[in-house]
mmCIF file of C-alpha atoms and ligand atoms in Angstrom:
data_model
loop_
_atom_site.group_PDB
_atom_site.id
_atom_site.type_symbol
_atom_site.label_atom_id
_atom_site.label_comp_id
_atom_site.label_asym_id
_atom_site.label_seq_id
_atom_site.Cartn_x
_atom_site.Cartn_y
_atom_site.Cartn_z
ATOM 1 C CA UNK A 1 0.000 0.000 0.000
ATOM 2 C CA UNK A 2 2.433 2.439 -0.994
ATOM 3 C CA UNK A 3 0.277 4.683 -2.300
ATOM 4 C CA UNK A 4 -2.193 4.911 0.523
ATOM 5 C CA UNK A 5 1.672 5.960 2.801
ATOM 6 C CA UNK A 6 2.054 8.531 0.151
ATOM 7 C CA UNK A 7 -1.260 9.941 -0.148
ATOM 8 C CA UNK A 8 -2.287 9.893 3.504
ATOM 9 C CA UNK A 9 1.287 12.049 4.073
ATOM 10 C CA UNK A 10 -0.460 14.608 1.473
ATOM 11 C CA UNK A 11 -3.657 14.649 3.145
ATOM 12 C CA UNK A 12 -1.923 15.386 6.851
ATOM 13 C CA UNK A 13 0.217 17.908 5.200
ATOM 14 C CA UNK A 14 -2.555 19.785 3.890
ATOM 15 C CA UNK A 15 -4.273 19.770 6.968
ATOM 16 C CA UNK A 16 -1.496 21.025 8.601
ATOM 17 C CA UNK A 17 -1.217 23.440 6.033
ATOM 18 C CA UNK A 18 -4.752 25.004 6.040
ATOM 19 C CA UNK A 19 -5.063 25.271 10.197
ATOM 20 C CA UNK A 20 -1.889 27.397 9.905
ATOM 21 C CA UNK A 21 -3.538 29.615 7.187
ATOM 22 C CA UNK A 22 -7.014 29.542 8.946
ATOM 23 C CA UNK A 23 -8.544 28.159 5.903
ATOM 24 C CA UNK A 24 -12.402 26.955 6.452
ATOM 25 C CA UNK A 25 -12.743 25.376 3.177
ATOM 26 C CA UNK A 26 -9.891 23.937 1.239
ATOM 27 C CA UNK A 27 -10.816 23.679 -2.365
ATOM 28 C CA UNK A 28 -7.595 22.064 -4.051
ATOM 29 C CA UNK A 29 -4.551 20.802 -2.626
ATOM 30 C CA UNK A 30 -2.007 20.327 -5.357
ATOM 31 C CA UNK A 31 0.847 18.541 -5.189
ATOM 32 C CA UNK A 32 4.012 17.537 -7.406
ATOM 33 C CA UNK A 33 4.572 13.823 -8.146
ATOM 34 C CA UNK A 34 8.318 13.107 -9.317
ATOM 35 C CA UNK A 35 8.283 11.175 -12.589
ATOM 36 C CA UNK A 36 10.775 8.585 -10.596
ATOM 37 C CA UNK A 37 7.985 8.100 -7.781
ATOM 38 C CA UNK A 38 6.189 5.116 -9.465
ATOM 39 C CA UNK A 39 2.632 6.093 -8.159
ATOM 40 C CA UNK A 40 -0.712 5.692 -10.089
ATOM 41 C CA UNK A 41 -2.784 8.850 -10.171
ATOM 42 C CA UNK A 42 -5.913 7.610 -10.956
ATOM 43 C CA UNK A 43 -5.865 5.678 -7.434
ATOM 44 C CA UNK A 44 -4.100 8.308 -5.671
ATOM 45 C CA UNK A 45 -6.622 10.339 -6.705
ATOM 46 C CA UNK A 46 -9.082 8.125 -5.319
ATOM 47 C CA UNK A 47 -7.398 7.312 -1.954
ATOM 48 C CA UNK A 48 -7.546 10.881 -1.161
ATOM 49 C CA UNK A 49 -11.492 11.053 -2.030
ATOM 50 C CA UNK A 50 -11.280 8.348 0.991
ATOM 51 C CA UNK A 51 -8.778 9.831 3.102
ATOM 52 C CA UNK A 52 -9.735 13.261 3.618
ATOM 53 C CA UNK A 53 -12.681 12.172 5.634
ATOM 54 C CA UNK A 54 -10.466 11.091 8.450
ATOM 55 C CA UNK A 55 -9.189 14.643 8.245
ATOM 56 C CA UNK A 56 -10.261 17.769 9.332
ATOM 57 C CA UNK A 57 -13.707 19.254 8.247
ATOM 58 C CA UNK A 58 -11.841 21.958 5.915
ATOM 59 C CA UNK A 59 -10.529 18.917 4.150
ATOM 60 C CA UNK A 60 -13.632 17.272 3.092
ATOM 61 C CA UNK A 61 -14.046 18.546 -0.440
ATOM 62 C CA UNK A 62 -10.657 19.487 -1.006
ATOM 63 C CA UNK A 63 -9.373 17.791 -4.456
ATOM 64 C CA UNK A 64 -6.249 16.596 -5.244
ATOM 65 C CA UNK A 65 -4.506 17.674 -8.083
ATOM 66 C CA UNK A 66 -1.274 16.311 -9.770
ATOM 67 C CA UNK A 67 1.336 17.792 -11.225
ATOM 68 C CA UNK A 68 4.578 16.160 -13.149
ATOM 69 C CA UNK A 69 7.935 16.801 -12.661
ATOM 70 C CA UNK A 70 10.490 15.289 -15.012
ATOM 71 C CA UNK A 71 13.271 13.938 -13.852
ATOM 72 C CA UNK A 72 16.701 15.394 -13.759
ATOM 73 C CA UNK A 73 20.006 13.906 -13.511
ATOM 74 C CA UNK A 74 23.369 15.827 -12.748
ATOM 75 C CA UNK A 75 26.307 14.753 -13.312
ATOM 76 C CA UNK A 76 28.957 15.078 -10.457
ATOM 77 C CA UNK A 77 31.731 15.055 -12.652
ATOM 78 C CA UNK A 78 30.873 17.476 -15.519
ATOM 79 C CA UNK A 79 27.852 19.370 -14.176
ATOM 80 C CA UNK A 80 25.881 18.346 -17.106
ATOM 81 C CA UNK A 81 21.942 17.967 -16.380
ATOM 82 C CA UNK A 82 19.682 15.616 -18.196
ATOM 83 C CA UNK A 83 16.598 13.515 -18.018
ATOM 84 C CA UNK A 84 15.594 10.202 -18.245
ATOM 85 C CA UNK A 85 15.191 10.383 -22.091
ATOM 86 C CA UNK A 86 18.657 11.241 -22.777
ATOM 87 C CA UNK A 87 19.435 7.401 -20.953
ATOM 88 C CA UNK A 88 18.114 6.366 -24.233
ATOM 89 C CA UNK A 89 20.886 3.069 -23.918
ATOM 90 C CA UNK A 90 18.237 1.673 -21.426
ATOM 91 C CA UNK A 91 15.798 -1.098 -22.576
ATOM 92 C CA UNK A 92 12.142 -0.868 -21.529
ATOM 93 C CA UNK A 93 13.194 -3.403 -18.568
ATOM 94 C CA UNK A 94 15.634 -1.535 -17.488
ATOM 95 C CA UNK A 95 13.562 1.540 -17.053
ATOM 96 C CA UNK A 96 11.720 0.224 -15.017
ATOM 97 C CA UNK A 97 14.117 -0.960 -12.375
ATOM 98 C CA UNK A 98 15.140 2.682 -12.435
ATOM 99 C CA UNK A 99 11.729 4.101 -12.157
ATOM 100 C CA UNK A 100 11.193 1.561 -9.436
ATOM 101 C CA UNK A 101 14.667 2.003 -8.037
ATOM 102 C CA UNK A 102 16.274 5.063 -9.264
ATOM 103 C CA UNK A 103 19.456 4.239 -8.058
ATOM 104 C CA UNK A 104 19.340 1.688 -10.405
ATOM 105 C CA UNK A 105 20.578 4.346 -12.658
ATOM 106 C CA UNK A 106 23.812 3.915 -12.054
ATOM 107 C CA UNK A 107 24.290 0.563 -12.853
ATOM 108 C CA UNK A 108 23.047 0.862 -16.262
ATOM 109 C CA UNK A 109 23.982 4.229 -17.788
ATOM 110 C CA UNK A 110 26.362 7.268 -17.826
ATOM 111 C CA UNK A 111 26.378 10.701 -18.459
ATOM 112 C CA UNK A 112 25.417 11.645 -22.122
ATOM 113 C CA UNK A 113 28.353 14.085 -21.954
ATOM 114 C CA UNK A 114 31.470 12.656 -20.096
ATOM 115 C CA UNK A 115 30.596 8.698 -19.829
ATOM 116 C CA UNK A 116 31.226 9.174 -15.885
ATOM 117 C CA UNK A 117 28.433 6.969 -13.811
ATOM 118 C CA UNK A 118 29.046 9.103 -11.109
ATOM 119 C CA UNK A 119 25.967 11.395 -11.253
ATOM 120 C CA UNK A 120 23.008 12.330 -8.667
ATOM 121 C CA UNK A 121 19.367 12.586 -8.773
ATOM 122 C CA UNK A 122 18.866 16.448 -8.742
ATOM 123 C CA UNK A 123 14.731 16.681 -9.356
ATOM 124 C CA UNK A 124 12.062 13.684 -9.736
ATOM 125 C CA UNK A 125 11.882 11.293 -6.897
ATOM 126 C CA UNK A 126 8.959 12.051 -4.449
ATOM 127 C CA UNK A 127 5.630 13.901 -3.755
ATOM 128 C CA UNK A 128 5.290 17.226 -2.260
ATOM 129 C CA UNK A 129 2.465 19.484 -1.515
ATOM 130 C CA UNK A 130 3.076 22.754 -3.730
ATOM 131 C CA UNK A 131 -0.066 24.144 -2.998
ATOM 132 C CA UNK A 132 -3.346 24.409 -1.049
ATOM 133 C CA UNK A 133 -6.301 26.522 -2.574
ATOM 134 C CA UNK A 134 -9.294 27.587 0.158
ATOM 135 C CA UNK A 135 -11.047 29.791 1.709
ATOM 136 C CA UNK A 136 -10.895 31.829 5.210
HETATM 137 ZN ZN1 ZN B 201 29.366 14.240 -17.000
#
């Protein structure tokens, strides 16, 4: 039940979030999913519709909303920045194991600019709350 860890950190968050601003209502709580994070929307979407009732009143009708972020690798020994596109060596397997496991990366690919497998995960892995939309 990953996703129900995930989304039920979201849902706290928020309510965290909207007794600091004094928010009666909280229409929209948006968050950013990393492209890495292997989490499917549809029933994240859904596990909030559940979880927010164990929340705070404000949080009731709130609505989740997803946003993307791409994935960005820097390399450590050039500086160069890229995505998981530009691992284009990987096979559809191996993808996986690093969308799964993104230090998985490592084993099977380099940086597109210097070859050096010595690179970190600068954007992608995770969920965050960016934003929460209510009323006072
Ligand atoms: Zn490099």
């Amino acid at each position: 039940m990953h996703e129900w860890a995930l989304v039920d950190a979201v849902a706290s968050a928020a309510e965290t979030a909207a007794e600091q601003e004094k928010l009666k209502k909280v229409d929209a709580v948006v968050v950013v999913l990393g492209e890495l994070q292997n989490v499917d929307r549809a029933a994240a979407r859904r596990l909030f519709a559940e979880l927010r009732k164990t929340k705070k009143k404000a949080l009731h009708r709130a609505r989740l909303e997803i946003r993307a972020e791409k994935a960005v690798f820097r390399c450590r020994a050039c500086g160069k920045t890229f995505g998981l596109r530009d691992l284009n060596k990987l096979s559809h397997k191996e993808s996986e194991a690093v969308h799964f496991l993104p230090e998985m990366a490592h084993v099977y690919t380099e940086c597109p600019a210097c070859a050096s497998r010595d690179f970190e995960i600068a954007r992608g892995r995770g969920i965050y709350v960016r934003e929460i939309r209510g009323e006072r």
